[in-house]
């Protein structure tokens, strides 16, 4: 870290995350009593994009529940740490808990080149090659249907926002578009999202390669810090560790009903 590094607190990274995705996957934030808030997506029902934060008291809990139900969403609550998890457990018994890793990397100008041809599109919405990867990131038909029904339309409808520079990367190998990622740059900080590899091209290092390419592109565009969010533990987090990320926050998403 250096004195110029952007703030790494939970609140700063949460706000940076919301700012990065507002206008594409996220539609807005409602503000409630005592600093509580509710992040919502008009088109995507998943609790990862529809959640309350800063909820510690019964009145905040009631407000957040009403905010969710008013948008036809099952209430979900993001706890910054174990202490907030305990406070929320005093208010309700969660049906599901999802620990997350919020990670940060400091890209260097000398980042190694990606193992394939990379194209970069500077536009709010990604192009057809990006969709050819993203829509096939799983061999589960249910997952692919969910992506086509909710995520692809939301990405296609993304709109420009002042001060935010979206970039969509596609890595091609001998078979065609094989991996993709999105960067959302604001000042000297960038958010990394949508890192995906086609199901028929996985376990070949392409996810790591497109992540490294994204870090290199972020640095070239003036970012000194790149952040992301992923499930805690497992292969996805390990991929990001290999690319140079480290965990700086470990929040938990508490759901009132199974997603």
Coordinates of C-alpha atoms in Angstrom, one line a residue:
X1 CA 0.0 0.0 0.0
X2 CA 1.0 3.6 -0.5
X3 CA -0.5 6.9 0.7
X4 CA -2.2 7.3 -2.6
X5 CA -4.1 4.0 -2.3
X6 CA -7.9 4.4 -2.2
X7 CA -9.7 3.5 1.0
X8 CA -9.9 -0.3 1.8
X9 CA -12.6 -0.2 4.4
X10 CA -15.7 -2.3 4.0
X11 CA -17.9 0.9 3.5
X12 CA -15.5 2.3 0.8
X13 CA -15.4 -0.9 -1.1
X14 CA -19.2 -1.4 -0.8
X15 CA -19.8 2.1 -2.2
X16 CA -17.3 1.5 -5.0
X17 CA -19.0 -1.7 -5.9
X18 CA -22.4 -0.1 -6.1
X19 CA -21.1 2.8 -8.1
X20 CA -19.4 0.5 -10.5
X21 CA -22.5 -1.5 -11.3
X22 CA -25.2 1.2 -11.1
X23 CA -26.5 1.6 -14.6
X24 CA -26.0 -2.0 -15.6
X25 CA -26.6 -4.8 -13.1
X26 CA -27.6 -2.5 -10.2
X27 CA -30.3 0.2 -10.6
X28 CA -30.0 2.2 -7.4
X29 CA -29.7 2.5 -3.6
X30 CA -32.4 3.5 -1.1
X31 CA -31.4 5.1 2.2
X32 CA -33.1 4.3 5.5
X33 CA -32.9 5.0 9.2
X34 CA -29.5 5.3 11.0
X35 CA -27.4 4.8 7.9
X36 CA -29.1 1.6 6.7
X37 CA -29.4 1.1 2.9
X38 CA -30.9 -1.1 0.3
X39 CA -29.2 -1.9 -3.0
X40 CA -31.6 -3.1 -5.7
X41 CA -31.7 -4.4 -9.3
X42 CA -34.8 -3.9 -11.4
X43 CA -34.2 -6.9 -13.7
X44 CA -32.1 -9.4 -11.7
X45 CA -33.7 -11.1 -8.6
X46 CA -30.5 -12.5 -7.1
X47 CA -29.8 -11.5 -3.5
X48 CA -26.2 -10.6 -4.4
X49 CA -27.7 -7.6 -6.3
X50 CA -30.7 -7.0 -3.9
X51 CA -29.5 -6.6 -0.3
X52 CA -29.7 -4.4 2.7
X53 CA -26.6 -3.1 4.6
X54 CA -26.0 -1.3 7.9
X55 CA -28.9 -3.1 9.6
X56 CA -28.4 -3.5 13.4
X57 CA -31.8 -2.6 15.0
X58 CA -35.4 -3.8 14.7
X59 CA -36.5 -0.6 13.1
X60 CA -33.8 -0.9 10.4
X61 CA -34.7 -4.5 9.9
X62 CA -38.3 -3.6 9.4
X63 CA -37.4 -0.8 6.9
X64 CA -35.1 -3.1 4.9
X65 CA -37.7 -5.9 4.8
X66 CA -40.3 -3.5 3.5
X67 CA -37.8 -2.1 0.9
X68 CA -37.1 -5.6 -0.4
X69 CA -40.7 -6.8 -0.4
X70 CA -41.9 -3.6 -2.1
X71 CA -39.6 -4.6 -5.0
X72 CA -40.8 -8.2 -5.0
X73 CA -37.5 -9.4 -3.6
X74 CA -36.8 -11.7 -0.6
X75 CA -35.0 -9.7 2.1
X76 CA -31.3 -10.3 2.2
X77 CA -28.7 -8.6 4.5
X78 CA -25.0 -7.9 3.9
X79 CA -23.0 -8.1 7.2
X80 CA -19.6 -6.6 7.2
X81 CA -18.1 -9.1 9.8
X82 CA -19.0 -11.7 12.4
X83 CA -20.2 -9.0 14.8
X84 CA -22.8 -7.8 12.3
X85 CA -23.8 -11.4 11.6
X86 CA -24.5 -11.9 15.3
X87 CA -26.6 -8.7 15.4
X88 CA -28.6 -9.9 12.4
X89 CA -29.1 -13.4 13.9
X90 CA -30.7 -11.7 16.9
X91 CA -33.3 -10.3 14.5
X92 CA -34.0 -13.3 12.3
X93 CA -32.9 -16.9 11.6
X94 CA -31.3 -16.9 8.1
X95 CA -32.2 -19.6 5.6
X96 CA -28.8 -19.4 4.0
X97 CA -25.5 -17.7 4.6
X98 CA -22.9 -16.9 1.9
X99 CA -19.4 -15.9 3.1
X100 CA -17.6 -13.7 0.5
X101 CA -14.1 -12.5 -0.1
X102 CA -13.6 -8.9 -1.2
X103 CA -10.2 -8.8 -2.8
X104 CA -7.8 -6.1 -4.0
X105 CA -4.8 -6.1 -6.3
X106 CA -2.3 -3.5 -7.1
X107 CA -1.5 -4.0 -10.8
X108 CA 2.1 -3.4 -12.0
X109 CA 3.1 -2.1 -15.4
X110 CA 5.1 -5.2 -16.0
X111 CA 2.2 -7.6 -15.7
X112 CA 2.8 -10.6 -18.0
X113 CA 0.9 -10.9 -21.3
X114 CA -2.3 -13.0 -21.5
X115 CA -2.1 -16.4 -23.1
X116 CA -4.3 -15.5 -26.1
X117 CA -5.5 -12.6 -28.2
X118 CA -7.3 -10.0 -26.2
X119 CA -9.8 -7.4 -27.6
X120 CA -11.0 -4.5 -25.4
X121 CA -14.3 -2.7 -26.0
X122 CA -14.8 0.6 -24.3
X123 CA -18.6 0.9 -24.1
X124 CA -21.4 0.5 -21.5
X125 CA -22.7 -2.8 -23.0
X126 CA -20.5 -5.7 -24.0
X127 CA -20.5 -7.0 -27.6
X128 CA -21.6 -10.3 -29.1
X129 CA -18.2 -12.1 -28.5
X130 CA -18.5 -11.3 -24.8
X131 CA -22.0 -12.7 -24.7
X132 CA -20.8 -15.9 -26.5
X133 CA -18.6 -16.5 -23.5
X134 CA -20.7 -15.2 -20.7
X135 CA -23.9 -17.0 -21.7
X136 CA -21.9 -20.4 -21.7
X137 CA -19.9 -20.1 -18.5
X138 CA -21.6 -23.2 -17.2
X139 CA -22.7 -26.5 -18.6
X140 CA -25.7 -26.5 -16.3
X141 CA -28.8 -25.7 -18.5
X142 CA -30.5 -24.0 -15.5
X143 CA -27.6 -21.6 -15.0
X144 CA -27.5 -20.8 -18.7
X145 CA -31.2 -20.1 -18.8
X146 CA -30.8 -17.8 -15.8
X147 CA -28.0 -15.8 -17.4
X148 CA -30.0 -15.4 -20.7
X149 CA -33.2 -14.4 -18.9
X150 CA -31.7 -11.9 -16.4
X151 CA -28.1 -11.0 -16.8
X152 CA -27.6 -10.7 -20.6
X153 CA -30.6 -8.3 -21.0
X154 CA -29.3 -6.2 -18.1
X155 CA -25.8 -6.0 -19.6
X156 CA -27.2 -5.1 -23.0
X157 CA -29.3 -2.3 -21.5
X158 CA -26.3 -0.8 -19.6
X159 CA -26.1 3.0 -19.9
X160 CA -23.2 5.4 -19.6
X161 CA -22.6 7.3 -16.4
X162 CA -20.5 10.4 -15.8
X163 CA -17.1 9.5 -14.4
X164 CA -17.4 5.8 -15.0
X165 CA -15.4 4.1 -17.8
X166 CA -16.6 0.5 -18.6
X167 CA -14.3 -1.8 -20.5
X168 CA -15.2 -5.3 -21.7
X169 CA -12.4 -7.8 -22.5
X170 CA -12.6 -10.9 -24.6
X171 CA -9.8 -13.5 -24.8
X172 CA -9.8 -15.6 -28.0
X173 CA -8.0 -18.9 -28.4
X174 CA -7.9 -21.2 -31.5
X175 CA -11.6 -22.0 -31.0
X176 CA -12.8 -18.4 -30.9
X177 CA -14.1 -16.3 -27.9
X178 CA -13.1 -18.3 -24.8
X179 CA -12.9 -16.0 -21.8
X180 CA -14.2 -12.6 -20.8
X181 CA -14.1 -9.9 -18.1
X182 CA -15.4 -6.4 -17.4
X183 CA -13.6 -3.5 -15.8
X184 CA -15.4 -0.4 -14.4
X185 CA -12.9 2.4 -13.9
X186 CA -13.5 5.5 -11.7
X187 CA -10.5 7.6 -11.1
X188 CA -7.6 5.5 -9.9
X189 CA -9.7 2.6 -8.8
X190 CA -11.3 -0.2 -11.0
X191 CA -13.8 -2.9 -10.3
X192 CA -13.3 -6.3 -12.0
X193 CA -16.5 -8.2 -12.8
X194 CA -18.0 -10.9 -15.1
X195 CA -14.8 -13.0 -15.3
X196 CA -15.9 -16.1 -17.1
X197 CA -14.6 -18.9 -19.2
X198 CA -16.7 -21.0 -21.6
X199 CA -17.6 -24.3 -20.0
X200 CA -15.9 -26.2 -22.8
X201 CA -12.7 -24.2 -22.4
X202 CA -12.3 -24.3 -18.6
X203 CA -9.3 -25.7 -16.6
X204 CA -6.8 -24.4 -19.2
X205 CA -5.7 -21.3 -17.4
X206 CA -7.8 -18.9 -19.4
X207 CA -9.6 -17.4 -16.4
X208 CA -6.3 -16.5 -14.9
X209 CA -5.1 -15.2 -18.3
X210 CA -8.0 -12.8 -18.8
X211 CA -7.7 -11.6 -15.2
X212 CA -4.1 -10.8 -15.7
X213 CA -5.0 -9.0 -19.0
X214 CA -7.6 -7.0 -17.1
X215 CA -5.1 -5.9 -14.5
X216 CA -2.7 -4.8 -17.2
X217 CA -5.5 -2.9 -18.9
X218 CA -6.5 -1.2 -15.7
X219 CA -3.0 -0.1 -15.0
X220 CA -2.6 1.3 -18.5
X221 CA -5.8 3.3 -17.9
X222 CA -4.4 4.8 -14.7
X223 CA -5.9 2.5 -12.0
X224 CA -3.6 1.9 -9.1
X225 CA -6.0 -0.5 -7.4
X226 CA -8.5 -3.2 -8.7
X227 CA -11.1 -4.7 -6.5
X228 CA -13.5 -7.6 -6.9
X229 CA -15.9 -9.8 -5.0
X230 CA -16.2 -13.6 -5.0
X231 CA -17.4 -16.5 -2.9
X232 CA -15.0 -17.3 0.0
X233 CA -12.9 -20.3 -0.5
X234 CA -12.8 -22.7 -3.5
X235 CA -11.4 -22.5 -7.0
X236 CA -12.6 -19.0 -7.8
X237 CA -10.9 -17.3 -4.9
X238 CA -7.8 -19.4 -5.6
X239 CA -7.7 -18.1 -9.2
X240 CA -7.7 -14.5 -8.0
X241 CA -4.9 -15.3 -5.5
X242 CA -2.8 -16.6 -8.4
X243 CA -3.4 -13.4 -10.3
X244 CA -2.2 -11.3 -7.4
X245 CA -5.3 -10.4 -5.4
X246 CA -5.6 -10.6 -1.6
X247 CA -8.7 -10.5 0.6
X248 CA -9.2 -7.3 2.6
X249 CA -12.8 -7.8 3.8
X250 CA -14.8 -10.9 4.5
X251 CA -18.5 -10.0 4.6
X252 CA -21.4 -12.5 4.7
X253 CA -24.7 -12.3 2.9
X254 CA -27.7 -13.6 5.0
X255 CA -30.8 -14.6 3.2
X256 CA -34.3 -15.0 4.5
X257 CA -35.1 -17.6 1.9
X258 CA -32.9 -19.9 -0.1
X259 CA -31.9 -18.2 -3.5

